[in-house]
PDB file of N, CA and C in Angstrom:
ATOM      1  N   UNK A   1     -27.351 -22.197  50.348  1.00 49.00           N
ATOM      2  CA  UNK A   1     -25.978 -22.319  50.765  1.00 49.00           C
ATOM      3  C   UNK A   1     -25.072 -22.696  49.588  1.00 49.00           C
ATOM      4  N   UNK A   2     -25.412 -23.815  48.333  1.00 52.00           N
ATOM      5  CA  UNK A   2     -24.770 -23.764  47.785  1.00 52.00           C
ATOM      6  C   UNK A   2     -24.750 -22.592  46.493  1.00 52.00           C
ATOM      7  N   UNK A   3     -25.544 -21.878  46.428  1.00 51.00           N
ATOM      8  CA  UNK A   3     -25.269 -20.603  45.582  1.00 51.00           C
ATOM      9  C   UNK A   3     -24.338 -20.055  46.204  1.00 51.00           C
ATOM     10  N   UNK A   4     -24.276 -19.712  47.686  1.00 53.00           N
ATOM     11  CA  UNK A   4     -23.160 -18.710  47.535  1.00 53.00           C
ATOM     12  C   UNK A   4     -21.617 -19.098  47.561  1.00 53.00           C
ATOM     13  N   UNK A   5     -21.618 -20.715  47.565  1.00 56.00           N
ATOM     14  CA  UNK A   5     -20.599 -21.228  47.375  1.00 56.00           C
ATOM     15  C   UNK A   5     -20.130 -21.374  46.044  1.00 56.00           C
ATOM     16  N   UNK A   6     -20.716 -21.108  45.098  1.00 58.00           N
ATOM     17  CA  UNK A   6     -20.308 -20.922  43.385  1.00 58.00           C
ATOM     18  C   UNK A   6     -20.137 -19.405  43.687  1.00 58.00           C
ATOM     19  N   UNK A   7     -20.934 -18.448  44.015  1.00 64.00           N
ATOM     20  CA  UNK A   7     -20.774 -16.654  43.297  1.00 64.00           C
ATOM     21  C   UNK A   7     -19.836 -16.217  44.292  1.00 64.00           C
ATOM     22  N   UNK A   8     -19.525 -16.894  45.245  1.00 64.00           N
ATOM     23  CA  UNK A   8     -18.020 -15.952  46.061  1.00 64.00           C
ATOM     24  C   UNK A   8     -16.844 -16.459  45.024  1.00 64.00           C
ATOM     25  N   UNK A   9     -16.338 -17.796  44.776  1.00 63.00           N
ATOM     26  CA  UNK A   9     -15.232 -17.622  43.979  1.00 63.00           C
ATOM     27  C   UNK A   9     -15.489 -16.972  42.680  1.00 63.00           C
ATOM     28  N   UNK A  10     -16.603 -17.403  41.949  1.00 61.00           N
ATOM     29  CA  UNK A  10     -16.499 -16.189  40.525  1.00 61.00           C
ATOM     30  C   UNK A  10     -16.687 -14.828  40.619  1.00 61.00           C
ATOM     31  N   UNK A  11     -17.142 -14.412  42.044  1.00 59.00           N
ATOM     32  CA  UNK A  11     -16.909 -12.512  42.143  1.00 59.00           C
ATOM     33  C   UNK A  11     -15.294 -12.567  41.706  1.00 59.00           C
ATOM     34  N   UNK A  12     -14.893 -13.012  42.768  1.00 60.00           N
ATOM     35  CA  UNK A  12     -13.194 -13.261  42.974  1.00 60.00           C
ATOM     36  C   UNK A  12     -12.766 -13.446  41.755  1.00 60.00           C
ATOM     37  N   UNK A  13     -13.177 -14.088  41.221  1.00 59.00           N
ATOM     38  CA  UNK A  13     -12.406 -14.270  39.503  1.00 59.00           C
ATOM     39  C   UNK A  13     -12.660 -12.946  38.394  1.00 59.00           C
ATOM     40  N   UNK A  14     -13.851 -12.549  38.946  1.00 57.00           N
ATOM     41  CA  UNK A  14     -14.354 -11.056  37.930  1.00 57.00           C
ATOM     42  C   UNK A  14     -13.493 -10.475  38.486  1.00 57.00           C
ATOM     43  N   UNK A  15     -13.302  -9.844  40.055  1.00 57.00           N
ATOM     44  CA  UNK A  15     -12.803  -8.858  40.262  1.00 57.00           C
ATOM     45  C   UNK A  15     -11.484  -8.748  39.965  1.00 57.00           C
ATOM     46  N   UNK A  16     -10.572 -10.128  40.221  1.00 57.00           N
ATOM     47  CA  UNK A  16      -9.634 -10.133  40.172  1.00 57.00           C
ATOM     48  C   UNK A  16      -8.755  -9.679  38.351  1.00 57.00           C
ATOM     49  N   UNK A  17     -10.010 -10.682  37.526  1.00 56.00           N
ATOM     50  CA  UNK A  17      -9.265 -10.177  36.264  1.00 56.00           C
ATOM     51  C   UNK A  17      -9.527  -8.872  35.277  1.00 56.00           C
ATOM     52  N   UNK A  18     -10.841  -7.861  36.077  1.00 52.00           N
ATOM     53  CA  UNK A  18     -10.691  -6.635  35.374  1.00 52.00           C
ATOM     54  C   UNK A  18      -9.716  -5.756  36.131  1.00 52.00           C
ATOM     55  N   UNK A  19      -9.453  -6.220  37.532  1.00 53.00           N
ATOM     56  CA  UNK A  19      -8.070  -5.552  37.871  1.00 53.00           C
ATOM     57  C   UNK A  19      -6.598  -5.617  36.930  1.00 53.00           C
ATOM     58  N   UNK A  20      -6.625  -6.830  36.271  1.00 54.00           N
ATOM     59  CA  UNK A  20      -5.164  -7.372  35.495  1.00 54.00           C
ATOM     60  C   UNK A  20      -5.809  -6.329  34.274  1.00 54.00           C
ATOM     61  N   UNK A  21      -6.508  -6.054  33.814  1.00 56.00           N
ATOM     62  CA  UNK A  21      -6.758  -5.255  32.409  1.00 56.00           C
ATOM     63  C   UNK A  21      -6.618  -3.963  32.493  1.00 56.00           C
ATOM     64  N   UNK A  22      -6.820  -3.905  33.811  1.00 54.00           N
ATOM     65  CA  UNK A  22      -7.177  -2.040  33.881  1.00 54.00           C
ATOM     66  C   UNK A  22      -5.449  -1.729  33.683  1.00 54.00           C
ATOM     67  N   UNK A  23      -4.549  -2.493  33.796  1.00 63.00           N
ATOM     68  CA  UNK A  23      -2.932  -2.047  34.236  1.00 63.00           C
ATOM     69  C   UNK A  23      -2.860  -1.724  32.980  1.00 63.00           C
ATOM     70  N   UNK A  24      -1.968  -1.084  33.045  1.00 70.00           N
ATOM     71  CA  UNK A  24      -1.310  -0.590  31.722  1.00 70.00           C
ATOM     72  C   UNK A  24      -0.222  -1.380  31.532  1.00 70.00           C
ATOM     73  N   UNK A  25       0.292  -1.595  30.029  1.00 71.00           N
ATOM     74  CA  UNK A  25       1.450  -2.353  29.917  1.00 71.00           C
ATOM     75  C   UNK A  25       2.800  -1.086  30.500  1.00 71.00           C
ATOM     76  N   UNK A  26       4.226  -2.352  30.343  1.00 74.00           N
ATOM     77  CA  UNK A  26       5.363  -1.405  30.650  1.00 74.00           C
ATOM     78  C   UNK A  26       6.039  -1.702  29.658  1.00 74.00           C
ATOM     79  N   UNK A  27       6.715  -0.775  28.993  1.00 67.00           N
ATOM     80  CA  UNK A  27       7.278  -0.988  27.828  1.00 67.00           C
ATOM     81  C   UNK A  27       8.547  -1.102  28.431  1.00 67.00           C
ATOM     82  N   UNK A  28       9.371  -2.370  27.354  1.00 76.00           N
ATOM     83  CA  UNK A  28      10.499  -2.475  27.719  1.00 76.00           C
ATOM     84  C   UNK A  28      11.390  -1.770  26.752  1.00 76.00           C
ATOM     85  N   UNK A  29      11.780  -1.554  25.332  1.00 78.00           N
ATOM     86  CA  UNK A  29      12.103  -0.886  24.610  1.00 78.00           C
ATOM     87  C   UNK A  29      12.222   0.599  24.576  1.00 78.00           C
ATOM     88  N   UNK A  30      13.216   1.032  24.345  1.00 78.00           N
ATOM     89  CA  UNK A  30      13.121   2.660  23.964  1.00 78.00           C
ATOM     90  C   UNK A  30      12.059   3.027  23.012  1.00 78.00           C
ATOM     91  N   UNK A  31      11.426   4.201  23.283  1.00 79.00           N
ATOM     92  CA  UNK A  31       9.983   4.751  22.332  1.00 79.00           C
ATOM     93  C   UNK A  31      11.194   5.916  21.761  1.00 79.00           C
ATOM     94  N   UNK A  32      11.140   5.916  20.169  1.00 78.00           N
ATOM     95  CA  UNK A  32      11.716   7.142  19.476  1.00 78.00           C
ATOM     96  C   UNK A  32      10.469   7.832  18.845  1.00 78.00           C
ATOM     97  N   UNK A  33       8.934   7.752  19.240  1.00 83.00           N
ATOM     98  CA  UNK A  33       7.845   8.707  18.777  1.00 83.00           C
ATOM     99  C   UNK A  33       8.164  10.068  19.118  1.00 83.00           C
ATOM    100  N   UNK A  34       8.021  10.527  18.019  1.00 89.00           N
ATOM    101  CA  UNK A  34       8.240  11.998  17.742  1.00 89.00           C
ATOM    102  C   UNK A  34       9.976  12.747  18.541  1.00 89.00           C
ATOM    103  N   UNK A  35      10.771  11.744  17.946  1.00 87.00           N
ATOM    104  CA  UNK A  35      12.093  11.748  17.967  1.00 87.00           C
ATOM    105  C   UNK A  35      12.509  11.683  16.929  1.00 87.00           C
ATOM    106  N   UNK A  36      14.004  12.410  16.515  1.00 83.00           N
ATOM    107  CA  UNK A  36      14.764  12.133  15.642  1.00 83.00           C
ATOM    108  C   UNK A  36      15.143  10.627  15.574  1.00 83.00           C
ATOM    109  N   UNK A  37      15.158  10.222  13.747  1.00 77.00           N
ATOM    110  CA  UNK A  37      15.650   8.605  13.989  1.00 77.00           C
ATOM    111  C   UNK A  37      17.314   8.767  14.332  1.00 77.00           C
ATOM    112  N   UNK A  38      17.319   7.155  14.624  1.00 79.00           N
ATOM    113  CA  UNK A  38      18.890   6.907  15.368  1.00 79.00           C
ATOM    114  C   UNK A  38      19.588   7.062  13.935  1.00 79.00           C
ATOM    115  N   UNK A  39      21.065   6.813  14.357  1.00 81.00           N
ATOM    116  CA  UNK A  39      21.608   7.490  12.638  1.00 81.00           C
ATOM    117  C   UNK A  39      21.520   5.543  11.790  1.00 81.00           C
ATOM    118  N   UNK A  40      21.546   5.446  10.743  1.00 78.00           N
ATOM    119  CA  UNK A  40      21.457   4.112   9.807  1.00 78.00           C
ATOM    120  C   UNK A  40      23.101   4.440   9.936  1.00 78.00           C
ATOM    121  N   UNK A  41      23.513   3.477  10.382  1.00 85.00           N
ATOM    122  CA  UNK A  41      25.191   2.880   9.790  1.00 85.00           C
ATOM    123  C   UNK A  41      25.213   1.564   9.381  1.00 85.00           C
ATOM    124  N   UNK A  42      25.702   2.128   8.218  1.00 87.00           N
ATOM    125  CA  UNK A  42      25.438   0.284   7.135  1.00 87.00           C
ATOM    126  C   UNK A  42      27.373   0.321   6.991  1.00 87.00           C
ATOM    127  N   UNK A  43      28.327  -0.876   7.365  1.00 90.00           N
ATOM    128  CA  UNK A  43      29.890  -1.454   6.976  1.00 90.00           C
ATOM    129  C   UNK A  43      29.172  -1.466   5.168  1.00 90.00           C
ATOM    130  N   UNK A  44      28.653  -2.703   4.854  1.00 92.00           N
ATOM    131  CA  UNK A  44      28.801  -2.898   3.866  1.00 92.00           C
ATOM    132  C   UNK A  44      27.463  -2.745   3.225  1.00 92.00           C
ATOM    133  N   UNK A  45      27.376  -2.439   1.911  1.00 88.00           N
ATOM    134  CA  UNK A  45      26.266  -1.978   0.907  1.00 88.00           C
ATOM    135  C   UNK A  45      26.128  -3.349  -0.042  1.00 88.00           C
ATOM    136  N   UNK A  46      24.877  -4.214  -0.133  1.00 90.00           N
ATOM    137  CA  UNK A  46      25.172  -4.924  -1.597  1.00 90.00           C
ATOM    138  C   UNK A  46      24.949  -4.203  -2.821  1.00 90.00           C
ATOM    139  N   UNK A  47      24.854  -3.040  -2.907  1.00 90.00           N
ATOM    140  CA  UNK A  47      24.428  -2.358  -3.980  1.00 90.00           C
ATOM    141  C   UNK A  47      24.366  -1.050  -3.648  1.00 90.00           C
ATOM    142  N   UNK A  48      24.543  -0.008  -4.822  1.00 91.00           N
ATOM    143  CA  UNK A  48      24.895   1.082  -4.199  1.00 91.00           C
ATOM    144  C   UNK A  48      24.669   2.015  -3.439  1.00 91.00           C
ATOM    145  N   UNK A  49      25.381   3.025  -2.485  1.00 89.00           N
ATOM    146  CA  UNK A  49      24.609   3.658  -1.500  1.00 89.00           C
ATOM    147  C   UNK A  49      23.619   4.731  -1.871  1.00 89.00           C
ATOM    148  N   UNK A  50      22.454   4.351  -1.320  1.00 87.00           N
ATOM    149  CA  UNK A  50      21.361   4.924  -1.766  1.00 87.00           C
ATOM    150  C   UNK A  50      21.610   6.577  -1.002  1.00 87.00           C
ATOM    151  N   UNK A  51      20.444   7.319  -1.735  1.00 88.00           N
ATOM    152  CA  UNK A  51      20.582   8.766  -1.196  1.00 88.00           C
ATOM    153  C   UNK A  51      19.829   8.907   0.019  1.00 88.00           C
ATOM    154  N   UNK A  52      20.078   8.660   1.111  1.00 84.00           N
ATOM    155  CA  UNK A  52      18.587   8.814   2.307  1.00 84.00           C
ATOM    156  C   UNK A  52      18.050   9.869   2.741  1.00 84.00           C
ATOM    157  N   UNK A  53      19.035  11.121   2.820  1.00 85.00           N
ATOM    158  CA  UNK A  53      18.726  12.359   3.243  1.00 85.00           C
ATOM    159  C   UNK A  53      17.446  12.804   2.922  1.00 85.00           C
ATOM    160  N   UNK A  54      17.006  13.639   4.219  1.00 86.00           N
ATOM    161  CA  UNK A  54      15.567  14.097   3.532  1.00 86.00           C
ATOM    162  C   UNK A  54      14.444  13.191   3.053  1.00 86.00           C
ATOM    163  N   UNK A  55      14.730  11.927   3.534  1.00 83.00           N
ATOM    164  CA  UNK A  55      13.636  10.862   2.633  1.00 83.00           C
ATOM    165  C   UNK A  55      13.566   9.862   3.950  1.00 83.00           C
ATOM    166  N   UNK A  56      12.365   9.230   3.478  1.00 81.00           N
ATOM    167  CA  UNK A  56      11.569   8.082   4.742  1.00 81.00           C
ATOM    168  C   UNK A  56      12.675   7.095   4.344  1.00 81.00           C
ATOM    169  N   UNK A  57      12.721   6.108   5.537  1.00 82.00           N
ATOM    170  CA  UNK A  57      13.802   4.670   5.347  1.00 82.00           C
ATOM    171  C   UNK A  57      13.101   3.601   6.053  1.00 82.00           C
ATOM    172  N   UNK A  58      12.632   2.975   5.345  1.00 83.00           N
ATOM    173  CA  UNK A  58      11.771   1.530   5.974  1.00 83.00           C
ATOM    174  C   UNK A  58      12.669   0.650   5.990  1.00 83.00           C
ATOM    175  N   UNK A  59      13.139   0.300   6.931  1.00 83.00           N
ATOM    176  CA  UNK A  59      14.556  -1.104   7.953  1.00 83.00           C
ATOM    177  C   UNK A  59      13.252  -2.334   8.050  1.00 83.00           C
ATOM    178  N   UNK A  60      13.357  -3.534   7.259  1.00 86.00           N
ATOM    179  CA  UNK A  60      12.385  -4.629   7.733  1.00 86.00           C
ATOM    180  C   UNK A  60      13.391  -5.748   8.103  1.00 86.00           C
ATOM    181  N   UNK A  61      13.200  -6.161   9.153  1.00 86.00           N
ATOM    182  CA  UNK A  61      13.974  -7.271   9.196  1.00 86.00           C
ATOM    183  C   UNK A  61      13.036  -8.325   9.337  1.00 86.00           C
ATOM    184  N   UNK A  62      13.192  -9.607   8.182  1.00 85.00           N
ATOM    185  CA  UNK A  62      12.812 -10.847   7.793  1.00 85.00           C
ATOM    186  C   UNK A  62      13.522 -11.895   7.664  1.00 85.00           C
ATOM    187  N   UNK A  63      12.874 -12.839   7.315  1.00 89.00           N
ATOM    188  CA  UNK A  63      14.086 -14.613   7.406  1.00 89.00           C
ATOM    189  C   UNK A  63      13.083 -15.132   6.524  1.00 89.00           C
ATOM    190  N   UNK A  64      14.229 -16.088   5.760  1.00 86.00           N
ATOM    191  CA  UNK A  64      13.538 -16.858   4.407  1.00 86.00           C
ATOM    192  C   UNK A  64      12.816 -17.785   5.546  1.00 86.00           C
ATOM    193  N   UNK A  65      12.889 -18.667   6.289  1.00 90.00           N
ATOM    194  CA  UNK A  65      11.643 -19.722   7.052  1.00 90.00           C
ATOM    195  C   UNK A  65      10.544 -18.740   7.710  1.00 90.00           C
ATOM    196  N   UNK A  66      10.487 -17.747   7.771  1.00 92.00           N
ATOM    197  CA  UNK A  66       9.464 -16.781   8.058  1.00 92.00           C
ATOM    198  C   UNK A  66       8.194 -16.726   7.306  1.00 92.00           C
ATOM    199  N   UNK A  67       7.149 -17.166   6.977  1.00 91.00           N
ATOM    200  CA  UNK A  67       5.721 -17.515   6.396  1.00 91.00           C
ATOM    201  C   UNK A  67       5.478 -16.238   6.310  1.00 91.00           C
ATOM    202  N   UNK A  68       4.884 -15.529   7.175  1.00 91.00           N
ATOM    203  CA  UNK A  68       4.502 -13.872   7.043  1.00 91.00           C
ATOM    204  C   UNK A  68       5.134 -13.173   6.460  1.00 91.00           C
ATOM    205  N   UNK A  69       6.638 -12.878   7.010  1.00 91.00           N
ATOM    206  CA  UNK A  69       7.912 -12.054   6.422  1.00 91.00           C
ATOM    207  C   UNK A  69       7.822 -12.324   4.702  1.00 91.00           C
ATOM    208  N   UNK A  70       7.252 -13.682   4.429  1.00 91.00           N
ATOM    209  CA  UNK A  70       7.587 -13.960   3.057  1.00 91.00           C
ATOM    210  C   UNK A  70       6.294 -13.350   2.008  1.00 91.00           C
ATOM    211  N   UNK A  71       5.390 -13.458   3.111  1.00 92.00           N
ATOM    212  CA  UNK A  71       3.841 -12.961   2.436  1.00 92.00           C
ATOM    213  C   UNK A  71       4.423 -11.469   2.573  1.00 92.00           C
ATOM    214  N   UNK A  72       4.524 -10.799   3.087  1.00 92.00           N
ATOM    215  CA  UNK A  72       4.922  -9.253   3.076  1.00 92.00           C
ATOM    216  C   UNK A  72       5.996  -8.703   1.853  1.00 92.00           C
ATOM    217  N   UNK A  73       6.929  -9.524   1.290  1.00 91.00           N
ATOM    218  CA  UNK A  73       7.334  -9.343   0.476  1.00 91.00           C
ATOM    219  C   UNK A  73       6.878  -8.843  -0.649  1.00 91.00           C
ATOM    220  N   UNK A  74       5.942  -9.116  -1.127  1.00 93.00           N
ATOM    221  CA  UNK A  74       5.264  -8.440  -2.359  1.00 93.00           C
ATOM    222  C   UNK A  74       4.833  -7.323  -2.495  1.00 93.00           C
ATOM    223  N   UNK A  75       4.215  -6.821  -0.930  1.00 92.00           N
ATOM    224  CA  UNK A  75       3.815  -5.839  -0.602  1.00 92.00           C
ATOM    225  C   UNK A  75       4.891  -4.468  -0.394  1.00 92.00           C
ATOM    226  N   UNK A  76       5.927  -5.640  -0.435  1.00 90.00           N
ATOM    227  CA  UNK A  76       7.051  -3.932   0.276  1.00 90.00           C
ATOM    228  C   UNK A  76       7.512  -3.603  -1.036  1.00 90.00           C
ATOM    229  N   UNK A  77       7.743  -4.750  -2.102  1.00 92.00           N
ATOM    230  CA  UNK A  77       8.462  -4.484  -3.618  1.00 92.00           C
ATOM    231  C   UNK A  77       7.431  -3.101  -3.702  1.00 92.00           C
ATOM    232  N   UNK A  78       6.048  -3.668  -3.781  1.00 94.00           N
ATOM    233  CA  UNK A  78       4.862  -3.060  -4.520  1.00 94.00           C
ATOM    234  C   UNK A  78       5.325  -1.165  -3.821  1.00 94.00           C
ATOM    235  N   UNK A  79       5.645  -1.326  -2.125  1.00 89.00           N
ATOM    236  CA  UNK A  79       5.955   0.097  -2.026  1.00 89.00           C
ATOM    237  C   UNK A  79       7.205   0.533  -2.717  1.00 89.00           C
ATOM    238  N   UNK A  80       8.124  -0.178  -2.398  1.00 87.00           N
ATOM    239  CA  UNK A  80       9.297   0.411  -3.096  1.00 87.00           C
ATOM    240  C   UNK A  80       8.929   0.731  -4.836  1.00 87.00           C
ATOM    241  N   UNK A  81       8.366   0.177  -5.531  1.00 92.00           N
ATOM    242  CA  UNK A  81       8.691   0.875  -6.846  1.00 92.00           C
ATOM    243  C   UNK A  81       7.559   2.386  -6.815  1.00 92.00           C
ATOM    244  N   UNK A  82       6.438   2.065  -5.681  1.00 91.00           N
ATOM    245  CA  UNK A  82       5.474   3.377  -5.854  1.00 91.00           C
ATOM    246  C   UNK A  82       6.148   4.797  -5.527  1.00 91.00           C
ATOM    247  N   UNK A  83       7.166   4.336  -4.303  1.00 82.00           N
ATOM    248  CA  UNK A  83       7.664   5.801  -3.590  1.00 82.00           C
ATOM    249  C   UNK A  83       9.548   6.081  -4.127  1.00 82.00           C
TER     250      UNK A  83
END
């Protein structure tokens, strides 16, 4: 008697949480995959306007108290002077 008083609530707990996995997420954001990008409108330039046409444009947005954002830094210089 007391076995099946432990394996009825943990069926219940299996069943219940490969039901929560099987869902698919819902995206809240617009998906632009295999869309034209939105147009870049920049007011002001600190430096001059670059040529974009025809060329990839990597937009990162970071913050100096950002730990990661700051570790990534090296890495994006390192792309920008390769491409």
């Amino acid at each position: 008697m007391k076995t099946n008083f432990l394996i009825i609530p943990l069926l219940a707990v299996l069943v219940f949480s490969v039901e929560g996995f099987s869902q698919q997420k819902q995206l809240w954001a617009k998906s632009y995959i295999n869309e034209k990008a939105p147009a870049l409108n920049i007011k002001t330039w600190l430096s001059e306007v670059p040529v974009t046409e025809e060329k990839f444009v990597l937009v990162d947005f970071w913050a100096t108290w950002c730990g990661p954002c700051k570790k990534g830094i090296p890495k994006l210089n390192a792309i920008s002077r390769k491409f």
